Coordinates of C-alpha atoms in Angstrom, one line a residue:
X1215 CA 5.8 20.8 -20.7
X1216 CA 3.9 17.8 -19.2
X1217 CA 4.7 15.2 -16.5
X1218 CA 3.4 11.7 -15.8
X1219 CA 2.8 10.1 -12.4
X1220 CA 1.9 6.5 -11.6
X1221 CA 0.7 4.8 -8.5
X1222 CA 1.1 1.0 -9.1
X1223 CA -0.2 -1.3 -6.5
X1224 CA -1.1 -4.9 -5.8
X1225 CA -4.7 -4.6 -7.1
X1226 CA -4.7 -1.5 -9.4
X1227 CA -2.7 1.0 -11.3
X1228 CA -3.5 4.7 -11.5
X1229 CA -1.8 7.1 -13.9
X1230 CA -2.1 10.9 -14.1
X1231 CA -0.8 13.2 -16.8
X1232 CA -0.3 16.9 -15.6
X1233 CA 1.0 20.2 -16.8
X1234 CA 4.1 21.8 -15.3
X1235 CA 1.9 23.5 -12.6
X1236 CA 0.6 20.0 -11.4
X1237 CA -2.9 20.5 -13.0
X1238 CA -4.1 17.0 -14.0
X1239 CA -5.0 16.8 -17.7
X1240 CA -5.9 13.1 -17.9
X1241 CA -6.0 9.9 -15.9
X1242 CA -5.9 6.2 -16.6
X1243 CA -6.7 3.1 -14.6
X1244 CA -5.7 -0.6 -15.0
X1245 CA -5.0 -3.8 -13.0
X1246 CA -2.2 -4.9 -10.7
X1247 CA 1.4 -3.9 -11.3
X1248 CA 3.3 -5.4 -8.3
X1249 CA 5.7 -7.7 -10.2
X1250 CA 6.3 -9.7 -7.0
X1251 CA 2.7 -11.0 -7.0
X1252 CA 1.5 -10.7 -10.6
X1253 CA 4.8 -11.2 -12.6
X1254 CA 6.8 -9.0 -14.9
X1255 CA 4.6 -9.2 -18.0
X1256 CA 1.3 -8.5 -16.2
X1257 CA 2.9 -5.6 -14.4
X1258 CA 4.2 -4.2 -17.7
X1259 CA 0.8 -4.5 -19.3
X1260 CA -1.0 -2.8 -16.5
X1261 CA 1.5 0.1 -16.6
X1262 CA 1.2 0.4 -20.3
X1263 CA -2.6 0.4 -20.3
X1264 CA -2.8 3.1 -17.6
X1265 CA -0.2 5.3 -19.4
X1266 CA -2.1 4.9 -22.7
X1267 CA -5.4 5.8 -21.1
X1268 CA -4.0 8.8 -19.4
X1269 CA -2.3 10.2 -22.5
X1270 CA -5.4 9.7 -24.5
X1271 CA -7.6 11.4 -21.9
X1272 CA -5.1 14.3 -21.9
X1273 CA -5.0 14.5 -25.7
X1274 CA -1.2 14.0 -25.6
X1275 CA 1.4 11.7 -26.9
X1276 CA 4.3 10.1 -25.1
X1277 CA 6.8 12.5 -26.7
X1278 CA 5.0 15.3 -25.0
X1279 CA 6.0 14.0 -21.5
X1280 CA 9.1 15.7 -20.0
X1281 CA 9.4 13.4 -16.9
X1282 CA 7.7 10.5 -15.3
X1283 CA 7.6 9.3 -11.7
X1284 CA 6.5 5.7 -11.1
X1285 CA 5.5 4.8 -7.5
X1286 CA 5.7 1.0 -7.5
X1287 CA 4.6 -1.5 -5.0
X1288 CA 7.3 -4.1 -4.8
X1289 CA 10.2 -1.6 -5.5
X1290 CA 12.0 -2.8 -2.4
X1291 CA 15.5 -4.1 -3.1
X1292 CA 18.2 -3.5 -5.7
X1293 CA 17.0 -6.5 -7.8
X1294 CA 13.5 -5.0 -7.9
X1295 CA 14.8 -1.7 -9.2
X1296 CA 16.8 -3.4 -11.9
X1297 CA 13.7 -5.2 -13.1
X1298 CA 11.4 -2.3 -12.8
X1299 CA 13.7 0.2 -14.4
X1300 CA 13.9 -2.2 -17.4
X1301 CA 10.1 -2.6 -17.6
X1302 CA 9.4 1.2 -17.3
X1303 CA 12.2 1.9 -19.8
X1304 CA 10.5 -0.3 -22.4
X1305 CA 7.3 1.6 -21.9
X1306 CA 8.6 5.2 -21.7
X1307 CA 11.3 4.7 -24.4
X1308 CA 13.1 8.1 -24.7
X1309 CA 11.2 9.8 -21.8
X1310 CA 13.2 10.4 -18.6
X1311 CA 11.7 8.8 -15.5
X1312 CA 12.3 7.7 -12.0
X1313 CA 11.1 4.6 -10.2
X1314 CA 10.5 4.7 -6.5
X1315 CA 8.6 2.7 -3.8
X1316 CA 5.0 3.6 -3.9
X1317 CA 5.1 4.7 -0.2
X1318 CA 7.1 7.8 -1.2
X1319 CA 4.4 9.1 -3.6
X1320 CA 1.8 8.5 -0.9
X1321 CA 3.9 10.4 1.6
X1322 CA 4.3 13.3 -0.8
X1323 CA 0.6 13.4 -1.5
X1324 CA 0.1 14.7 2.0
X1325 CA 3.5 16.3 3.1
X1326 CA 5.5 19.0 1.3
X1327 CA 8.9 18.0 2.9
X1328 CA 10.7 14.7 2.9
X1329 CA 11.1 14.1 6.6
X1330 CA 8.8 11.5 8.2
X1331 CA 7.4 8.0 8.1
X1332 CA 5.1 6.4 5.6
X1333 CA 3.2 3.2 6.3
X1334 CA 1.0 1.3 3.8
X1335 CA -1.8 -1.0 4.9
X1336 CA -3.9 -2.0 1.9
X1337 CA -3.6 -5.3 0.0
X1338 CA -0.3 -5.7 1.7
X1339 CA 1.9 -3.7 4.1
X1340 CA 5.0 -1.6 3.7
X1341 CA 7.0 1.0 5.6
X1342 CA 9.7 3.6 4.9
X1343 CA 11.1 6.8 6.4
X1344 CA 13.5 9.7 6.0
X1345 CA 15.2 11.9 8.6
X1346 CA 16.2 15.6 8.5
X1347 CA 19.7 14.6 7.3
X1348 CA 18.3 12.9 4.2
X1349 CA 19.0 9.4 5.4
X1350 CA 16.3 7.1 4.0
X1351 CA 15.3 3.7 5.1
X1352 CA 12.9 1.3 3.4
X1353 CA 12.1 -2.0 5.1
X1354 CA 12.1 -5.2 3.0
X1355 CA 8.3 -5.2 2.8
X1356 CA 8.3 -8.6 1.2
X1357 CA 6.4 -11.4 3.0
X1358 CA 6.0 -13.2 6.3
X1359 CA 9.2 -15.2 6.0
X1360 CA 11.3 -12.1 5.5
X1361 CA 9.7 -10.3 8.4
X1362 CA 6.7 -8.5 6.9
X1363 CA 3.1 -8.8 8.1
X1364 CA -0.1 -6.9 7.7
X1365 CA -2.6 -5.7 5.1
X1366 CA -5.7 -7.3 3.7
X1367 CA -4.1 -10.6 2.8
X1368 CA -3.0 -11.3 6.3
X1369 CA -6.2 -10.1 7.8
X1370 CA -8.1 -12.4 5.5
X1371 CA -6.0 -15.4 6.6
X1372 CA -6.4 -14.6 10.3
X1373 CA -10.2 -14.2 9.8
X1374 CA -10.4 -17.6 8.2
X1375 CA -8.3 -19.1 11.0
X1376 CA -10.5 -17.8 13.8
X1377 CA -13.7 -18.6 12.0
X1378 CA -12.7 -22.2 11.7
X1379 CA -11.5 -22.3 15.3
X1380 CA -14.8 -20.8 16.4
X1381 CA -16.7 -23.4 14.5
X1382 CA -14.7 -26.2 16.1
X1383 CA -14.8 -24.7 19.6
X1384 CA -11.0 -24.3 19.9
X1385 CA -11.1 -20.5 20.4
X1386 CA -13.4 -17.6 21.2
X1387 CA -16.7 -17.5 19.3
X1388 CA -17.0 -15.0 16.5
X1389 CA -19.7 -14.1 14.0
X1390 CA -17.2 -14.8 11.3
X1391 CA -18.3 -18.4 11.6
X1392 CA -21.8 -17.5 10.6
X1393 CA -20.9 -15.1 7.9
X1394 CA -18.2 -17.0 6.0
X1395 CA -20.4 -19.6 4.3
X1396 CA -22.5 -16.8 2.7
X1397 CA -19.3 -15.0 1.6
X1398 CA -18.2 -18.1 -0.2
X1399 CA -21.6 -18.8 -1.6
X1400 CA -22.1 -22.0 0.3
X1401 CA -24.1 -23.0 3.4
X1402 CA -21.7 -24.6 5.9
X1403 CA -18.2 -24.2 7.2
X1404 CA -17.4 -27.7 6.0
X1405 CA -18.2 -26.5 2.5
X1406 CA -15.9 -23.5 3.1
X1407 CA -13.2 -25.9 4.2
X1408 CA -13.6 -28.0 1.0
X1409 CA -13.1 -24.8 -1.1
X1410 CA -10.0 -23.8 0.9
X1411 CA -8.6 -27.4 0.8
X1412 CA -8.9 -27.7 -2.9
X1413 CA -7.4 -24.3 -3.8
X1414 CA -6.2 -20.9 -2.5
X1415 CA -8.8 -18.5 -1.2
X1416 CA -10.5 -17.1 -4.3
X1417 CA -9.7 -13.5 -5.2
X1418 CA -13.2 -12.3 -4.6
X1419 CA -13.2 -13.5 -1.0
X1420 CA -9.7 -12.1 -0.4
X1421 CA -11.0 -8.6 -1.1
X1422 CA -14.3 -9.1 0.8
X1423 CA -12.9 -10.7 4.0
X1424 CA -11.2 -7.6 5.4
X1425 CA -14.4 -5.6 4.8
X1426 CA -16.3 -8.2 6.7
X1427 CA -13.8 -8.1 9.6
X1428 CA -14.2 -4.3 9.8
X1429 CA -18.0 -4.5 9.7
X1430 CA -18.2 -7.1 12.4
X1431 CA -15.8 -5.2 14.5
X1432 CA -18.0 -2.2 14.2
X1433 CA -20.9 -4.4 15.4
X1434 CA -19.0 -5.4 18.5
X1435 CA -17.5 -8.8 17.5
X1436 CA -14.6 -9.3 20.0
X1437 CA -12.5 -11.5 17.7
X1438 CA -12.7 -9.0 14.8
X1439 CA -11.9 -6.1 17.1
X1440 CA -8.8 -8.0 18.3
X1441 CA -7.7 -8.8 14.8
X1442 CA -7.8 -5.1 13.8
X1443 CA -6.1 -4.0 16.9
X1444 CA -3.4 -6.7 16.4
X1445 CA -2.7 -5.5 12.9
X1446 CA -2.6 -1.8 13.8
X1447 CA -0.1 -2.5 16.6
X1448 CA 2.1 -4.6 14.4
X1449 CA 2.2 -2.0 11.7
X1450 CA 3.1 0.6 14.3
X1451 CA 6.0 -1.5 15.5
X1452 CA 7.5 -1.4 12.0
X1453 CA 7.2 2.4 11.9
X1454 CA 8.7 2.7 15.4
X1455 CA 11.7 0.6 14.3
X1456 CA 12.4 3.0 11.4
X1457 CA 12.1 6.0 13.8
X1458 CA 14.6 4.5 16.1
X1459 CA 17.0 3.4 13.3
X1460 CA 16.9 6.9 11.8
X1461 CA 17.3 8.5 15.3
X1462 CA 14.1 10.5 15.1
X1463 CA 12.8 9.8 18.6
X1464 CA 12.8 13.4 19.7
X1465 CA 11.2 14.8 16.5
X1466 CA 7.7 15.8 15.7
X1467 CA 7.5 13.1 13.1
X1468 CA 4.7 13.2 10.5
X1469 CA 3.4 9.6 10.0
X1470 CA 1.6 9.3 6.7
X1471 CA -0.9 6.4 6.6
X1472 CA -1.9 5.2 3.1
X1473 CA -3.7 2.2 1.7
X1474 CA -7.3 1.0 1.7
X1475 CA -7.3 -0.3 5.3
X1476 CA -5.8 2.9 6.8
X1477 CA -8.2 4.7 4.5
X1478 CA -11.1 3.4 6.6
X1479 CA -9.9 5.7 9.4
X1480 CA -10.9 2.9 11.8
X1481 CA -10.1 4.1 15.3
X1482 CA -9.1 0.6 16.5
X1483 CA -6.6 0.3 13.7
X1484 CA -5.2 3.9 14.0
X1485 CA -5.1 4.0 17.8
X1486 CA -3.2 0.7 18.0
X1487 CA -0.8 1.8 15.4
X1488 CA -0.1 5.1 17.1
X1489 CA 0.3 3.4 20.5
X1490 CA 3.3 1.5 19.1
X1491 CA 4.7 4.6 17.3
X1492 CA 4.5 6.7 20.4
X1493 CA 6.6 4.2 22.3
X1494 CA 9.4 5.4 20.0
X1495 CA 8.5 9.0 19.4
X1496 CA 6.0 10.7 21.7
X1497 CA 5.5 13.7 19.4
X1498 CA 4.8 11.7 16.3
X1499 CA 1.4 12.5 14.7
X1500 CA -0.6 10.7 12.0
X1501 CA -1.8 12.0 8.6
X1502 CA -4.3 10.2 6.4
X1503 CA -4.1 11.9 3.0
X1504 CA -7.1 13.3 1.4
X1505 CA -5.5 13.3 -2.1
X1506 CA -4.9 10.2 -4.1
X1507 CA -1.3 8.8 -3.9
X1508 CA -0.7 9.5 -7.6
X1509 CA -0.8 13.2 -6.9
X1510 CA 2.4 12.7 -4.9
X1511 CA 4.0 11.2 -8.0
X1512 CA 2.9 14.3 -10.0
X1513 CA 4.2 16.6 -7.3
X1514 CA 7.7 15.0 -7.4
X1515 CA 7.8 15.1 -11.2
X1516 CA 6.9 18.8 -11.2
X1517 CA 9.6 19.5 -8.6
X1518 CA 12.1 17.7 -10.8
X1519 CA 11.2 20.0 -13.8
X1520 CA 11.5 23.1 -11.5
X1521 CA 14.9 22.0 -10.3
X1522 CA 16.1 21.5 -13.8
X1523 CA 15.1 25.0 -14.7
X1524 CA 17.3 26.5 -11.9
X1525 CA 20.5 25.1 -13.4

């Protein structure tokens, strides 16, 4: 018997096909599959492409899969699950599957149990948690208007904001002012302004800006260091709120940190995050997974098969 796991995010989709012991037989990779940002059809195509690649690499067909677990960025509210269950159902046809927030598969890639907090800080940000009683809480994780902040997109916007303020002398000086024109393949901040004025920040720069902020912070740029510290502390406040709402303040709470920005293991980011978390639970401790999030999806799928065999 074989299982299928998917990690579908805002920039890429990773699929793994494994046997019933969890041994990965084949993998597939494709583009973004967060329906909130790329739309239903683009998400479906990315999922389909990743599934097809993984099955081909494993030398298997869809009918060989006993169960699939889809960890989906954007699986936040009831309406999201209705849409995503429909999309995945079209892809998997007669194969049983489960759709869940991608934070949970990231959590299970690092932790065997279910109790704890998971925070995502990558392209965007998201947070969820579960207590020992099995009560689970997932924040809305949508956008700024609905209370969410953090991730590469927000860091890119703040970097642009303070680069322009540095250029105009309305805030602290930062090397971002000097670096941004080259990043946008122009010579002056006025030319950068013209690009931004005429359209949204191009995708290439949205990916590169967070890396620039982290590099300059490492070189001692005070503004970039403040931006990273700000983001870490804000992300920690979301986790702390979940801890309080689930009454986990006295627990030794594992806090699993996933996503490309947490994956940098930057001490400014992690220390600021944990400062906010420790205000709610002093014994909480961070875990940055070594394994890819998709391994958590595979683990959950294998457990599902094992549980079925016990009945």
